[in-house]
Short mmCIF file of C-alpha atoms and ligand atoms in Angstrom, two decimals:
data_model
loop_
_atom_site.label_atom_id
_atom_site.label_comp_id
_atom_site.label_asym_id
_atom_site.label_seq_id
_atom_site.Cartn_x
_atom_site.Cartn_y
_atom_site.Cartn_z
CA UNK G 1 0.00 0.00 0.00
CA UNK G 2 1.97 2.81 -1.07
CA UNK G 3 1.26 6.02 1.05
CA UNK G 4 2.17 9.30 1.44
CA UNK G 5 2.21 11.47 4.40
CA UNK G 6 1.43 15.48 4.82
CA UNK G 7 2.00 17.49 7.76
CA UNK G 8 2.60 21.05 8.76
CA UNK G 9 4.10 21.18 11.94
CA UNK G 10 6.47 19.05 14.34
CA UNK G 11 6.11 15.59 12.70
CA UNK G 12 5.69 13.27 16.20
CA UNK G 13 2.67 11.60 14.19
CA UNK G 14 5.24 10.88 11.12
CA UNK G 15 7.74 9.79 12.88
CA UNK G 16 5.77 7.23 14.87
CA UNK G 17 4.62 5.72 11.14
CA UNK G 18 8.37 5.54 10.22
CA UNK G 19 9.40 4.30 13.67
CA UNK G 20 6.20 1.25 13.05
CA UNK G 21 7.73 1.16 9.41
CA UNK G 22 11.22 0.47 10.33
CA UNK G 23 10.12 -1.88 12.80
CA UNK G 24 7.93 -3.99 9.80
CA UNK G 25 4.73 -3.45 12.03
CA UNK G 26 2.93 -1.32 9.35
CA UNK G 27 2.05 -4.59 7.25
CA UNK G 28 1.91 -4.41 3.24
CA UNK G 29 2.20 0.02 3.26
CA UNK G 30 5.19 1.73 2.12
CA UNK G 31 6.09 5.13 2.72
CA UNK G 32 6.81 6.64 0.04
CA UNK G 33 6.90 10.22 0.15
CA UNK G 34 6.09 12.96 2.92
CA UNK G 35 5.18 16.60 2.05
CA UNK G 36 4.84 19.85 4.00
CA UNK G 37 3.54 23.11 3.14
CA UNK G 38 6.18 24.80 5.79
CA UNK G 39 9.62 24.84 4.44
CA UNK G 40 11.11 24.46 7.82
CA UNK G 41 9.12 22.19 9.67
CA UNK G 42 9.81 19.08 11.51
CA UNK G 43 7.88 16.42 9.48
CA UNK G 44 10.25 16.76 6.67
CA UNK G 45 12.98 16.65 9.09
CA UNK G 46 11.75 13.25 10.69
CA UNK G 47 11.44 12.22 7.23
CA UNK G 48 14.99 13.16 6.13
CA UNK G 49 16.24 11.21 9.11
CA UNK G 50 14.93 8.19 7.93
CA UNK G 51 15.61 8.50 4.15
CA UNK G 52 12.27 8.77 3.11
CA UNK G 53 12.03 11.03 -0.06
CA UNK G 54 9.88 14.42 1.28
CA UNK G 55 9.20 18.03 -0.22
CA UNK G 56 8.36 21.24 0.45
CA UNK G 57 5.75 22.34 -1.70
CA UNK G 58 4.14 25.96 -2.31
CA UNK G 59 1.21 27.15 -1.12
CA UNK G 60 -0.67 30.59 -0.35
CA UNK G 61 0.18 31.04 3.85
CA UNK G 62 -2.44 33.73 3.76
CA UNK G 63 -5.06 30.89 3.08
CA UNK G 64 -6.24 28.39 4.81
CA UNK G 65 -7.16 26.26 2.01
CA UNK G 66 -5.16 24.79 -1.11
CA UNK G 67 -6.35 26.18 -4.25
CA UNK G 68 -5.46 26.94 -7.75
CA UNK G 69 -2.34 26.19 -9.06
CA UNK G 70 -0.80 25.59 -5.32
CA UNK G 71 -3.65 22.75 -5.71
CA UNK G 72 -2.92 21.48 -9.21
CA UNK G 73 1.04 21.37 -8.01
CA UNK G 74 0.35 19.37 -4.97
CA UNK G 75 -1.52 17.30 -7.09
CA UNK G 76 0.67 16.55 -9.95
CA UNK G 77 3.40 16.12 -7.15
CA UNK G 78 1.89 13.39 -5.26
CA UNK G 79 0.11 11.71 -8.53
CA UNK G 80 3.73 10.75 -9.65
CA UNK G 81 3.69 8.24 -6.90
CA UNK G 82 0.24 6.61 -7.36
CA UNK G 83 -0.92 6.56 -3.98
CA UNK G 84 -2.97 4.04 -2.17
CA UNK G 85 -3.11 5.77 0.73
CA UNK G 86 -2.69 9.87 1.90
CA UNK G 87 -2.61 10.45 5.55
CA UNK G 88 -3.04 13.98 6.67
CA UNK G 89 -0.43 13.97 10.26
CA UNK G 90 -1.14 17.63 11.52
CA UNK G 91 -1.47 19.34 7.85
CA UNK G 92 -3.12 22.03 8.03
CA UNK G 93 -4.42 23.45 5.17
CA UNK G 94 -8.27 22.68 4.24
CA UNK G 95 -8.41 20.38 0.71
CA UNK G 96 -10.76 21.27 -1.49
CA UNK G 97 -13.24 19.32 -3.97
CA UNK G 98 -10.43 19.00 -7.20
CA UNK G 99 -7.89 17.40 -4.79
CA UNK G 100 -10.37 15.72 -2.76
CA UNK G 101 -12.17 14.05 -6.10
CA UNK G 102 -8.33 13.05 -7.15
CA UNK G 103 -7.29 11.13 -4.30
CA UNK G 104 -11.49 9.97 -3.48
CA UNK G 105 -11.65 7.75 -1.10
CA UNK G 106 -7.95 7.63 0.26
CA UNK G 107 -6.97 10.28 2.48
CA UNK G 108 -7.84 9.88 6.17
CA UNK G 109 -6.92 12.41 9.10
CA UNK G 110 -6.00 12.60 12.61
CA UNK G 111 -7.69 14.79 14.96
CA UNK G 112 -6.99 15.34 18.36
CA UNK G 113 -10.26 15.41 19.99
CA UNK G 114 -13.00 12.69 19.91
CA UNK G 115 -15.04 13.88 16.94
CA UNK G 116 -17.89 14.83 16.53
CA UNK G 117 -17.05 17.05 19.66
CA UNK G 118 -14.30 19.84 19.33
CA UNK G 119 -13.79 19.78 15.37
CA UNK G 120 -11.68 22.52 14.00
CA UNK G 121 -8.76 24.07 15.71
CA UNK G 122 -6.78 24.38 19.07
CA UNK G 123 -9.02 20.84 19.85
CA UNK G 124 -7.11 19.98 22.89
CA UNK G 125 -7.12 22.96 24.16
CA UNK G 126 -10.64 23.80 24.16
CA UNK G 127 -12.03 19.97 25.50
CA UNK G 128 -9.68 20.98 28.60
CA UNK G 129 -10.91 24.31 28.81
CA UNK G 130 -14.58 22.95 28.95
CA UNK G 131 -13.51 20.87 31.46
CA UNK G 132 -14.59 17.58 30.10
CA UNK G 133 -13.44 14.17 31.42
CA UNK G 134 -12.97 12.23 28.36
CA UNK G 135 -11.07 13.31 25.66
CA UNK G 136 -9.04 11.54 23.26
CA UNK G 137 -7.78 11.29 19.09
CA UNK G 138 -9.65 10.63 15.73
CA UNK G 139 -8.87 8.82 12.86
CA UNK G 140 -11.22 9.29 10.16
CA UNK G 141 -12.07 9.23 6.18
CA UNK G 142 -11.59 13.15 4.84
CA UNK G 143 -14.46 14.69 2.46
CA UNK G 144 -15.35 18.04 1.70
CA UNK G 145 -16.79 18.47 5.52
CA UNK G 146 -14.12 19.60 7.54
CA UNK G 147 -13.40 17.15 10.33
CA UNK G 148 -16.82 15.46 9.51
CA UNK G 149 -15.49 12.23 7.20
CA UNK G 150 -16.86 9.07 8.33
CA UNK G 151 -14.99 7.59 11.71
CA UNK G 152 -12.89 4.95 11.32
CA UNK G 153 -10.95 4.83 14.95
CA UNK G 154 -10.67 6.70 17.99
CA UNK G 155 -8.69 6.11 21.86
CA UNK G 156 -9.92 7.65 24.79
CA UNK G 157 -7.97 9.92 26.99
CA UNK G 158 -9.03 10.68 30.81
CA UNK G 159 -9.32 14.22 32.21
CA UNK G 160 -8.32 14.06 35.70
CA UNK G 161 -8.64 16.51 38.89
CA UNK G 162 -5.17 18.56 38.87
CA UNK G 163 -4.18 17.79 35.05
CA UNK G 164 -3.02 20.74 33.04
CA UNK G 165 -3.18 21.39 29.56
CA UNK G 166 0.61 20.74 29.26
CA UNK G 167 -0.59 17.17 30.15
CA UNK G 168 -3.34 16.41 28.66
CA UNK G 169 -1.76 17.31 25.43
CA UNK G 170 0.86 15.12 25.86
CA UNK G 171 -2.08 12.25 27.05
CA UNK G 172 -3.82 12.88 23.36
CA UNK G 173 -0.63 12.74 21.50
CA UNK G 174 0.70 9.25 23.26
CA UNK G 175 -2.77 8.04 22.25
CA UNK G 176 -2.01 9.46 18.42
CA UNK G 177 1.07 7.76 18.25
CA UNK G 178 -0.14 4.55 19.51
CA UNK G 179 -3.93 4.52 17.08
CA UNK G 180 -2.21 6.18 13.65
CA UNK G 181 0.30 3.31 12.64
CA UNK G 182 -2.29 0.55 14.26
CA UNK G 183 -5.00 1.67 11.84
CA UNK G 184 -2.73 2.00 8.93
CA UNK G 185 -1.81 -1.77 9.58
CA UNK G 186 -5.14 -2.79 9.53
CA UNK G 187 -6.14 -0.41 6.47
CA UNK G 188 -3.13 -2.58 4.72
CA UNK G 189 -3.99 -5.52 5.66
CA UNK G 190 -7.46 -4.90 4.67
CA UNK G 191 -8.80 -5.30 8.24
CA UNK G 192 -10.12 -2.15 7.97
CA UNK G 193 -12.03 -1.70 4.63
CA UNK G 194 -11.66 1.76 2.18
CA UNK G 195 -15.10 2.93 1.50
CA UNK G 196 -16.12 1.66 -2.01
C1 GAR E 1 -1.66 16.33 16.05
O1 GAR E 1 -2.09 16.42 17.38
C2 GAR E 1 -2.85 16.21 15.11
O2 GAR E 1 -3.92 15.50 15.67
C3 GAR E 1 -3.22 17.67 14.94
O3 GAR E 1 -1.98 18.33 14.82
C4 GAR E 1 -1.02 17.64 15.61
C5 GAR E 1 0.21 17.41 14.74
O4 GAR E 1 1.26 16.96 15.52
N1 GAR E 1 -4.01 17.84 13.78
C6 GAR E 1 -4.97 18.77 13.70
O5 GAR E 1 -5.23 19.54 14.61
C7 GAR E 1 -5.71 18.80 12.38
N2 GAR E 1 -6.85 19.61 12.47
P1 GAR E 1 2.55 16.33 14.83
O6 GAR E 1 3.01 17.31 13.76
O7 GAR E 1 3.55 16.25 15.96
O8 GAR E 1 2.17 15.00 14.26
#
């Protein structure tokens, strides 16, 4: 299953695939590529270190979304390698329809927060600031509603008396790192179904 990865930001989710990779507990997928729309950014770092071929590629910072020919680049650019499977690991930039029709039906995201509750941004941070008990991560099929794709795997995290945010975030990541390269086995292994 040959998959590439996007990201934005520090890369922990990334670098817990190619950790699983390296350690052959990621079944049939390959990694084949990993792309960030910040030049500087961790995720291509994590990817450098373990020789997996990554990019920066352009796109409009004063948007949130990809469009036009920042769109048709990223595109063409990930075309070339046929993928099976895109995970979005912390990218943050909001696909739109063209891209989304291209890759249908093979792009699944993380979110930190147990969706339906806290889509959107700064997840982690508003569940704790609501005070509720149970938190936790998302895995989940991407369409054209943001944060709204069918689920297909979420873990739990506890909100207890005394925790601070500091915590908790780390609580929801541990909990990423553990459910992202366990439900990209199973996707590979066809445990886990694509949507037809
Ligand atoms: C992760 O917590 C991921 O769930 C979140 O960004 C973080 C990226 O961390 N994604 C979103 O908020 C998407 N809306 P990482 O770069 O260390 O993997």
């Amino acid at each position: 299953m040959k998959t590439i990865i996007l990201g934005s930001g520090k890369g922990s989710n990334a670098g817990a695939l190619l950790d699983a990779s390296s350690q052959n507990l990621l079944g049939s997928t390959q990694i084949v590529g990993v792309f960030s729309d910040v030049a500087e950014s961790g995720v291509l770092k994590i990817a450098d270190s373990h020789n997996i071929e990554n990019d920066y590629l352009r796109s409009d910072s004063s948007s949130a979304k990809l469009t036009g020919e920042d769109e048709q680049l990223w595109m063409d650019s990930l075309s070339e390698y046929n993928p099976d499977l895109i995970i979005l690991a912390g990218f943050m930039k909001i696909l739109q329809d063209p891209f989304l029709k291209k890759f249908h039906n093979s792009i699944i995201n993380i979110h930190p927060s147990l969706l339906p509750s806290f889509k959107g941004l700064r997840s982690i941070e508003r569940a704790f600031d609501m005070g509720v008990r149970i938190t936790g991560c998302t895995i989940h099929w991407v369409n054209s509603d943001i944060d709204g794709g069918k689920i297909i795997a979420q873990a739990p995290v506890r909100i207890m008396e005394g925790d601070n945010l500091e915590i908790v975030t780390a609580r929801v990541h541990a909990a990423e790192h553990m459910l992202l390269p366990w439900v990209v086995s199973d996707l590979s292994q066809g445990i886990i179904p694509f949507p037809k």
